[in-house]
XYZ file of C-alpha atoms in Angstrom:
499
model
C 52.542 -21.062 6.871
C 51.698 -19.807 3.393
C 50.023 -23.069 2.369
C 48.228 -23.217 5.685
C 46.801 -19.748 5.049
C 45.729 -20.723 1.512
C 44.061 -23.898 2.732
C 42.314 -21.932 5.448
C 41.044 -19.440 2.861
C 39.801 -22.241 0.606
C 38.045 -23.847 3.544
C 36.287 -20.535 4.185
C 35.320 -19.700 0.594
C 34.371 -23.160 -0.722
C 31.274 -23.623 1.456
C 30.091 -20.140 0.467
C 30.541 -20.818 -3.224
C 28.774 -24.157 -3.010
C 26.020 -23.066 -0.673
C 22.616 -24.266 -1.779
C 19.497 -22.152 -1.936
C 18.144 -24.166 0.983
C 21.100 -23.161 3.172
C 20.650 -19.511 2.303
C 16.942 -19.582 2.987
C 17.386 -21.499 6.215
C 19.729 -18.798 7.473
C 17.073 -16.207 6.584
C 14.385 -18.220 8.392
C 16.570 -18.619 11.483
C 17.257 -14.880 11.472
C 13.544 -14.097 11.296
C 12.688 -16.562 14.060
C 15.409 -15.063 16.248
C 14.074 -11.561 15.609
C 10.345 -12.329 15.622
C 9.716 -10.421 18.847
C 11.544 -7.357 17.540
C 9.703 -7.550 14.226
C 6.300 -7.586 15.910
C 7.380 -4.867 18.351
C 8.075 -2.666 15.336
C 4.687 -3.465 13.794
C 2.851 -3.003 17.095
C 4.576 0.341 17.689
C 3.389 1.577 14.297
C -0.137 0.354 15.138
C -0.254 2.598 18.194
C 1.153 5.554 16.258
C -1.949 5.283 14.036
C -0.703 7.956 11.657
C -2.607 9.171 8.611
C -1.053 9.519 5.173
C 1.689 12.149 4.772
C 1.773 12.483 8.581
C 3.623 9.213 9.350
C 6.150 11.181 11.410
C 6.689 8.776 14.321
C 6.430 5.707 12.091
C 9.063 6.915 9.635
C 11.332 8.026 12.486
C 11.179 4.583 14.128
C 11.731 2.811 10.791
C 14.767 4.999 10.097
C 16.280 4.402 13.542
C 15.625 0.655 13.375
C 17.032 0.144 9.892
C 20.074 2.338 10.451
C 20.886 0.352 13.603
C 20.534 -2.795 11.469
C 23.179 -1.573 9.014
C 21.030 -0.006 6.313
C 21.552 3.352 4.652
C 18.272 5.245 5.106
C 16.992 8.316 3.284
C 14.078 10.159 4.890
C 12.135 12.832 3.013
C 12.893 12.019 -0.619
C 10.721 13.062 -3.588
C 9.469 16.061 -1.624
C 7.673 13.964 1.015
C 8.963 14.368 4.590
C 7.762 10.909 5.667
C 9.002 9.005 2.631
C 11.440 6.263 3.705
C 13.926 4.607 1.333
C 16.435 2.164 2.840
C 19.232 0.166 1.195
C 21.858 -2.396 2.060
C 24.611 -3.428 -0.338
C 25.641 -1.919 -3.653
C 25.259 -2.491 -7.351
C 23.092 -4.971 -9.192
C 20.961 -6.942 -8.924
C 18.832 -4.502 -6.964
C 15.603 -5.836 -5.470
C 13.161 -3.551 -3.658
C 10.295 -4.186 -1.249
C 7.456 -1.717 -1.844
C 4.897 -1.094 0.898
C 3.345 1.498 3.257
C 2.483 2.140 6.923
C -0.370 4.706 6.926
C -3.604 4.443 8.929
C -7.199 5.559 8.271
C -9.453 8.269 9.738
C -11.813 7.124 12.482
C -10.123 3.737 12.849
C -9.044 3.957 16.487
C -9.962 0.742 18.299
C -8.871 -1.126 21.411
C -6.913 -4.159 20.263
C -8.288 -7.595 21.034
C -11.934 -6.677 21.641
C -14.557 -6.789 18.929
C -16.959 -4.510 20.728
C -16.608 -0.956 19.420
C -14.188 0.695 21.851
C -11.900 3.391 20.391
C -8.603 4.053 22.103
C -9.148 7.725 21.244
C -12.691 8.714 20.377
C -12.869 9.800 16.742
C -9.158 9.207 16.274
C -7.400 7.506 13.361
C -6.212 3.918 13.458
C -4.979 0.920 11.507
C -8.211 -0.605 10.259
C -6.460 -2.274 7.329
C -3.280 -3.477 8.956
C -0.618 -1.405 7.189
C 1.100 -1.304 10.577
C 2.158 -4.922 10.062
C 4.012 -4.039 6.852
C 6.722 -2.151 8.712
C 7.868 -5.136 10.728
C 7.556 -7.730 7.956
C 9.438 -5.681 5.348
C 12.197 -4.652 7.762
C 12.747 -8.139 9.214
C 12.792 -9.757 5.776
C 15.306 -7.216 4.454
C 17.491 -7.714 7.528
C 17.411 -11.488 7.013
C 18.437 -11.013 3.382
C 21.292 -8.760 4.550
C 22.552 -11.538 6.828
C 22.447 -14.007 3.929
C 24.262 -11.577 1.624
C 27.016 -11.156 4.195
C 27.390 -14.859 5.010
C 27.375 -16.099 1.420
C 29.028 -13.112 -0.321
C 25.996 -12.391 -2.486
C 26.450 -9.199 -4.527
C 23.740 -6.630 -5.089
C 21.369 -4.383 -3.170
C 18.222 -4.976 -1.156
C 16.006 -1.894 -0.746
C 12.790 -0.989 1.051
C 10.373 1.728 -0.033
C 7.831 2.861 2.567
C 5.663 5.233 0.524
C 3.437 7.717 2.373
C -0.332 8.056 2.013
C -1.218 4.909 0.095
C -4.794 5.251 1.331
C -5.080 8.520 -0.612
C -3.243 7.116 -3.682
C -0.518 9.735 -3.337
C 3.138 8.801 -3.178
C 4.210 6.175 -5.709
C 3.618 8.246 -8.874
C 5.896 10.888 -7.320
C 8.515 8.238 -6.495
C 8.416 6.947 -10.069
C 8.734 10.503 -11.394
C 11.716 11.114 -9.085
C 13.507 8.094 -10.575
C 13.673 5.859 -7.508
C 13.107 2.687 -9.534
C 15.326 3.417 -12.541
C 18.111 1.094 -11.350
C 15.861 -1.517 -9.678
C 15.740 -4.954 -11.304
C 12.561 -6.198 -9.609
C 10.222 -5.325 -6.767
C 7.943 -7.276 -4.470
C 4.874 -5.452 -3.270
C 3.913 -6.473 0.267
C 0.420 -6.335 1.791
C -1.512 -7.891 4.651
C -4.189 -10.499 3.860
C -5.873 -13.498 5.436
C -3.918 -16.089 3.434
C -0.519 -16.411 1.769
C -1.014 -15.630 -1.890
C 0.518 -14.108 -4.995
C -0.735 -13.460 -8.506
C 0.104 -12.262 -11.994
C -1.542 -10.096 -14.609
C -3.709 -7.133 -13.654
C -4.489 -7.428 -9.957
C -6.670 -4.379 -9.314
C -8.162 -1.275 -10.935
C -6.730 1.937 -12.330
C -8.003 5.112 -10.663
C -8.060 8.853 -11.378
C -9.119 11.289 -8.661
C -9.847 14.993 -9.191
C -11.654 17.907 -7.568
C -14.011 19.939 -9.794
C -14.708 23.421 -8.401
C -17.395 25.628 -9.957
C -17.393 29.407 -9.561
C -20.565 31.463 -9.874
C -22.081 34.637 -8.452
C -23.839 35.004 -5.131
C -27.228 36.682 -4.663
C -30.195 36.677 -2.267
C -32.335 33.642 -2.985
C -35.602 35.565 -2.367
C -34.826 39.166 -3.300
C -32.779 38.922 -6.513
C -32.010 35.306 -7.450
C -31.927 36.310 -11.133
C -28.646 38.097 -10.440
C -27.009 34.905 -9.161
C -25.136 32.115 -10.904
C -25.474 28.998 -8.738
C -22.278 26.980 -8.544
C -24.048 24.198 -6.630
C -26.509 23.879 -9.524
C -23.464 23.167 -11.700
C -22.322 20.491 -9.244
C -25.756 18.847 -9.357
C -25.905 19.008 -13.151
C -22.473 17.418 -13.410
C -23.621 14.651 -11.087
C -26.817 14.065 -13.088
C -24.932 14.312 -16.371
C -22.580 11.507 -15.434
C -25.486 9.372 -14.265
C -26.968 9.694 -17.755
C -23.624 8.598 -19.204
C -23.386 5.425 -17.123
C -25.602 3.394 -19.454
C -23.163 3.989 -22.303
C -19.955 2.971 -20.539
C -18.251 -0.407 -20.601
C -19.385 -2.634 -17.718
C -15.865 -2.694 -16.252
C -15.917 0.977 -15.206
C -16.465 2.369 -11.700
C -17.138 6.023 -10.792
C -18.122 7.591 -7.479
C -18.211 11.069 -6.007
C -18.822 13.191 -2.954
C -19.963 16.815 -2.858
C -17.369 18.635 -0.778
C -18.803 22.182 -1.088
C -22.583 22.342 -1.295
C -23.495 25.893 -0.378
C -23.941 27.824 2.861
C -27.707 28.070 3.444
C -30.798 27.808 1.214
C -31.460 31.511 0.660
C -27.913 32.317 -0.464
C -27.115 31.596 -4.075
C -23.846 29.691 -3.848
C -20.915 31.232 -5.687
C -18.743 28.141 -5.024
C -19.543 24.450 -5.425
C -17.207 21.480 -5.453
C -17.483 17.794 -6.263
C -14.732 15.178 -5.826
C -14.703 12.299 -8.313
C -12.986 8.906 -8.511
C -13.005 7.185 -11.911
C -11.771 3.584 -12.168
C -11.447 0.849 -14.776
C -9.565 -2.358 -15.482
C -6.848 -0.475 -17.391
C -5.532 3.063 -17.261
C -6.301 3.857 -20.931
C -9.934 2.874 -20.309
C -10.115 4.869 -17.064
C -8.645 7.880 -18.870
C -11.305 7.660 -21.588
C -14.085 7.794 -19.000
C -12.337 10.605 -17.145
C -12.145 12.678 -20.333
C -15.904 12.261 -20.756
C -16.361 13.396 -17.154
C -14.438 16.603 -17.950
C -16.736 17.256 -20.912
C -19.731 16.893 -18.587
C -18.189 19.512 -16.288
C -17.873 21.853 -19.261
C -21.539 21.314 -20.063
C -22.630 21.927 -16.463
C -20.709 25.210 -16.415
C -22.218 26.259 -19.744
C -25.779 25.549 -18.548
C -25.341 27.581 -15.354
C -23.186 30.438 -16.626
C -20.447 29.457 -14.194
C -16.788 28.666 -14.682
C -14.874 25.707 -13.306
C -11.389 24.430 -12.626
C -10.031 20.931 -12.084
C -7.430 20.033 -9.485
C -5.624 16.720 -9.778
C -5.879 14.772 -6.517
C -4.366 11.362 -7.270
C -3.987 8.603 -9.822
C -2.966 4.964 -9.823
C -2.296 2.440 -12.534
C -3.565 -1.082 -11.937
C -1.081 -3.290 -10.162
C 0.514 -5.658 -12.698
C 2.001 -8.891 -11.405
C 4.854 -10.527 -13.287
C 4.199 -14.240 -13.885
C 7.850 -15.322 -13.649
C 8.217 -13.618 -10.272
C 4.831 -14.919 -9.117
C 5.909 -18.498 -9.875
C 9.037 -17.996 -7.753
C 7.033 -16.453 -4.905
C 4.481 -19.274 -5.065
C 7.199 -21.878 -4.534
C 8.230 -20.071 -1.370
C 4.615 -19.688 -0.242
C 4.185 -23.451 -0.576
C 7.518 -24.173 1.136
C 6.887 -21.890 4.123
C 3.198 -22.788 4.408
C 0.584 -21.220 6.633
C 0.947 -20.504 10.369
C 0.140 -23.250 12.856
C -2.935 -21.780 14.508
C -3.834 -22.742 18.060
C -7.301 -23.894 19.094
C -7.711 -20.613 20.979
C -6.855 -18.567 17.884
C -9.305 -20.540 15.757
C -12.038 -20.056 18.371
C -11.320 -16.334 18.559
C -11.582 -16.058 14.772
C -14.878 -17.968 14.596
C -16.370 -15.973 17.474
C -15.242 -12.752 15.797
C -16.779 -13.844 12.488
C -20.030 -14.676 14.249
C -20.065 -11.250 15.920
C -19.426 -9.602 12.528
C -22.177 -11.733 10.918
C -19.712 -13.385 8.544
C -19.315 -17.088 7.678
C -17.754 -18.846 10.677
C -14.882 -20.480 8.817
C -12.089 -19.689 11.279
C -8.544 -19.020 10.101
C -7.387 -20.343 6.772
C -5.193 -23.434 6.833
C -4.123 -23.684 3.187
C -2.297 -21.318 0.862
C -3.918 -20.103 -2.369
C -2.741 -21.813 -5.590
C -1.169 -19.591 -8.224
C -3.800 -18.097 -10.500
C -6.481 -18.323 -7.828
C -7.052 -14.586 -7.379
C -9.112 -12.441 -9.796
C -8.595 -8.777 -10.579
C -10.100 -6.710 -7.767
C -11.961 -3.410 -8.103
C -9.947 -1.481 -5.498
C -6.903 0.627 -6.312
C -3.564 1.503 -4.747
C -0.837 3.829 -5.862
C 1.916 1.214 -6.047
C 0.497 0.091 -9.384
C 2.577 2.762 -11.145
C 5.773 1.048 -9.968
C 4.763 -2.221 -11.625
C 4.702 -0.466 -15.022
C 8.318 0.702 -14.771
C 9.934 -2.403 -13.221
C 8.984 -6.122 -13.049
C 6.833 -6.614 -9.960
C 5.913 -9.512 -7.731
C 3.029 -9.465 -5.262
C 2.890 -11.069 -1.820
C 0.001 -11.091 0.636
C 0.720 -12.593 4.041
C -1.857 -14.146 6.442
C -2.215 -11.750 9.380
C -5.954 -10.958 9.538
C -9.234 -12.817 10.089
C -11.127 -13.959 6.968
C -14.354 -12.070 6.349
C -13.381 -9.036 8.445
C -13.311 -6.298 5.855
C -10.636 -3.639 5.714
C -11.506 0.056 6.018
C -13.877 -0.641 8.907
C -13.040 -0.451 12.613
C -13.293 -4.229 13.101
C -10.089 -4.672 11.104
C -8.269 -2.764 13.875
C -9.046 -5.526 16.403
C -6.300 -7.967 15.374
C -3.109 -6.250 14.038
C -1.310 -6.661 17.395
C -2.718 -10.144 18.155
C -0.950 -13.511 18.126
C -2.815 -14.225 14.869
C -1.165 -11.219 13.270
C 2.233 -11.983 14.821
C 2.274 -15.551 13.479
C 1.211 -14.340 10.055
C 3.971 -11.740 10.048
C 6.606 -14.439 10.636
C 5.268 -16.429 7.682
C 5.172 -13.286 5.553
C 8.729 -12.266 6.413
C 10.087 -15.739 5.628
C 8.277 -15.942 2.295
C 9.397 -12.438 1.358
C 13.034 -13.040 2.306
C 13.171 -16.341 0.424
C 11.696 -14.724 -2.690
C 14.216 -11.871 -2.595
C 17.053 -14.393 -2.263
C 15.766 -16.172 -5.376
C 15.703 -12.903 -7.313
C 19.202 -11.948 -6.153
C 20.814 -15.294 -6.932
C 19.084 -16.332 -10.160
C 20.048 -14.285 -13.245
C 17.782 -16.564 -15.288
C 14.762 -15.595 -13.200
C 15.482 -11.883 -13.599
C 16.026 -12.289 -17.350
C 12.724 -14.143 -17.704
C 10.923 -11.518 -15.645
C 12.418 -8.682 -17.706
C 11.514 -10.327 -21.024
C 7.913 -10.734 -19.879
C 7.847 -7.147 -18.602
C 9.203 -5.755 -21.882
C 6.629 -7.670 -23.918
C 3.727 -6.442 -21.761
C 5.007 -2.868 -21.773
C 4.940 -2.777 -25.585
C 1.234 -3.615 -25.500
C 0.405 -0.803 -23.046
C 3.162 1.786 -22.610
C 3.210 3.568 -19.265
C 2.355 7.256 -19.062
C 2.189 9.352 -15.928
C -0.945 11.282 -15.053
C 0.950 13.615 -12.734
C 0.768 17.202 -14.020
C 4.295 18.533 -14.396
C 3.787 21.266 -11.807
C 2.056 19.124 -9.161
C 3.952 18.557 -5.917
C 3.105 16.105 -3.096
C 0.367 17.353 -0.718
C 2.583 17.471 2.360
C -0.129 19.065 4.516
C -2.595 16.267 3.802
C -4.215 15.071 7.060
C -2.041 17.426 9.130
C -4.929 19.101 10.986
C -6.574 15.740 11.673
C -3.412 14.287 13.202
C -2.683 17.410 15.240
C -6.184 17.157 16.682
C -5.729 13.599 17.992
C -1.977 13.049 18.388
C -1.651 14.437 21.961
C -4.189 11.890 23.255
C -2.747 9.101 21.085
C 0.737 9.608 22.560
C -0.479 8.033 25.787
C -0.562 4.654 24.009
C 2.852 4.781 22.309
C 5.027 1.789 23.233
C 8.211 3.917 23.320
C 10.587 0.955 22.946
C 13.598 0.761 20.603
C 13.674 -2.041 18.028
C 16.990 -3.816 17.427
C 17.514 -6.719 15.043
C 20.370 -9.110 15.781
């Protein structure tokens, strides 16, 4: 009996010890296929929540319930943000984290499937970028990795970070400051796209966002204007002053503003004026240099008008830095999984949509993007800070129509379509396979860390968060409270259970 038990144990352990990467990944793929409907139900539910940054209340609640039911330990509300979700399965190292978000955008409400402008809730928010799809893809991929870890006795931890308010560049600097990534060996940042792709090097722009408020003295514009100190004049002079600086800045910079307080009426000298600035560049040191010049211009505007001013930090984001070693591993999985098999009806829908939007009628993409085929973009997102404290991979999955730009209502047409659903399956498989590679290849992690250490010596990370700044938990609260009662009518109200 003793030898029979030993032989039985050997028969159980030996296949696990000798399991190939293909076997592990196939189990992950089978798990994702089996749970595809639940994955897309999760994503579709988040689409109909349509919640703005820092107000992802229903989305974070559903993610927590879903992941806890799937065997994950879930923390809600960390780093001072009530809708921050951090989930983990396993223990110890290696620890690999998925980093993504689920927030929507103001004014993005749109009836799914129709490209005529037809809001579900007039004026309401909605997912006109597709962050809703991230919830399902990240959760399904992590669940598939959990199944592989259990079957093949793989040690370590898989984690998911759903950071609030990416659209306002808010949460990730706070998560870095709170130490969430101190014991993480590598991350993969997940985002919707129109093709499967990854990249390395600097992938987007650094950004610094601040509010400049000028304080003057009110007076009657006709009776005694000489007694006034016009704060809006200071705003205008700051605006003009930066325009005169533009000629002398490096061509890589970007800077844009909006006047948020511009007076009450013409015959009242304004005692308060406010202008909100974004400064961007290809690196954070360069963006910081331009920002410091902007502050000097504010000083000059105040001096010329006899006003005072204060600056309130709004947000900041380092450029997203992709690790080449991790990108090479992700690219192999992109090529192995391939693109979705689009139907003739889906291709026709895409071409008709592109024609309606006055974009090139190319249909849906059929081929993946080769490694190195994506340039640095000019947009920014707050997850860049994470990539300067831990080696980071980047994965875009093909769940939107080429040519349909994000941050416009047309991008809200397809997140719950079959096009999106097929792309989510591809994204989840590629993500799961890449995490398995990172968890089972010490050589890959060592190579990624060596590259990360070398790059970090060239440009050390520094946080732009003022020490006393806390997350803006009331951000978008009034906007969501205005529309949420009407939006509730469209909630799917179905539990999500992975098996």
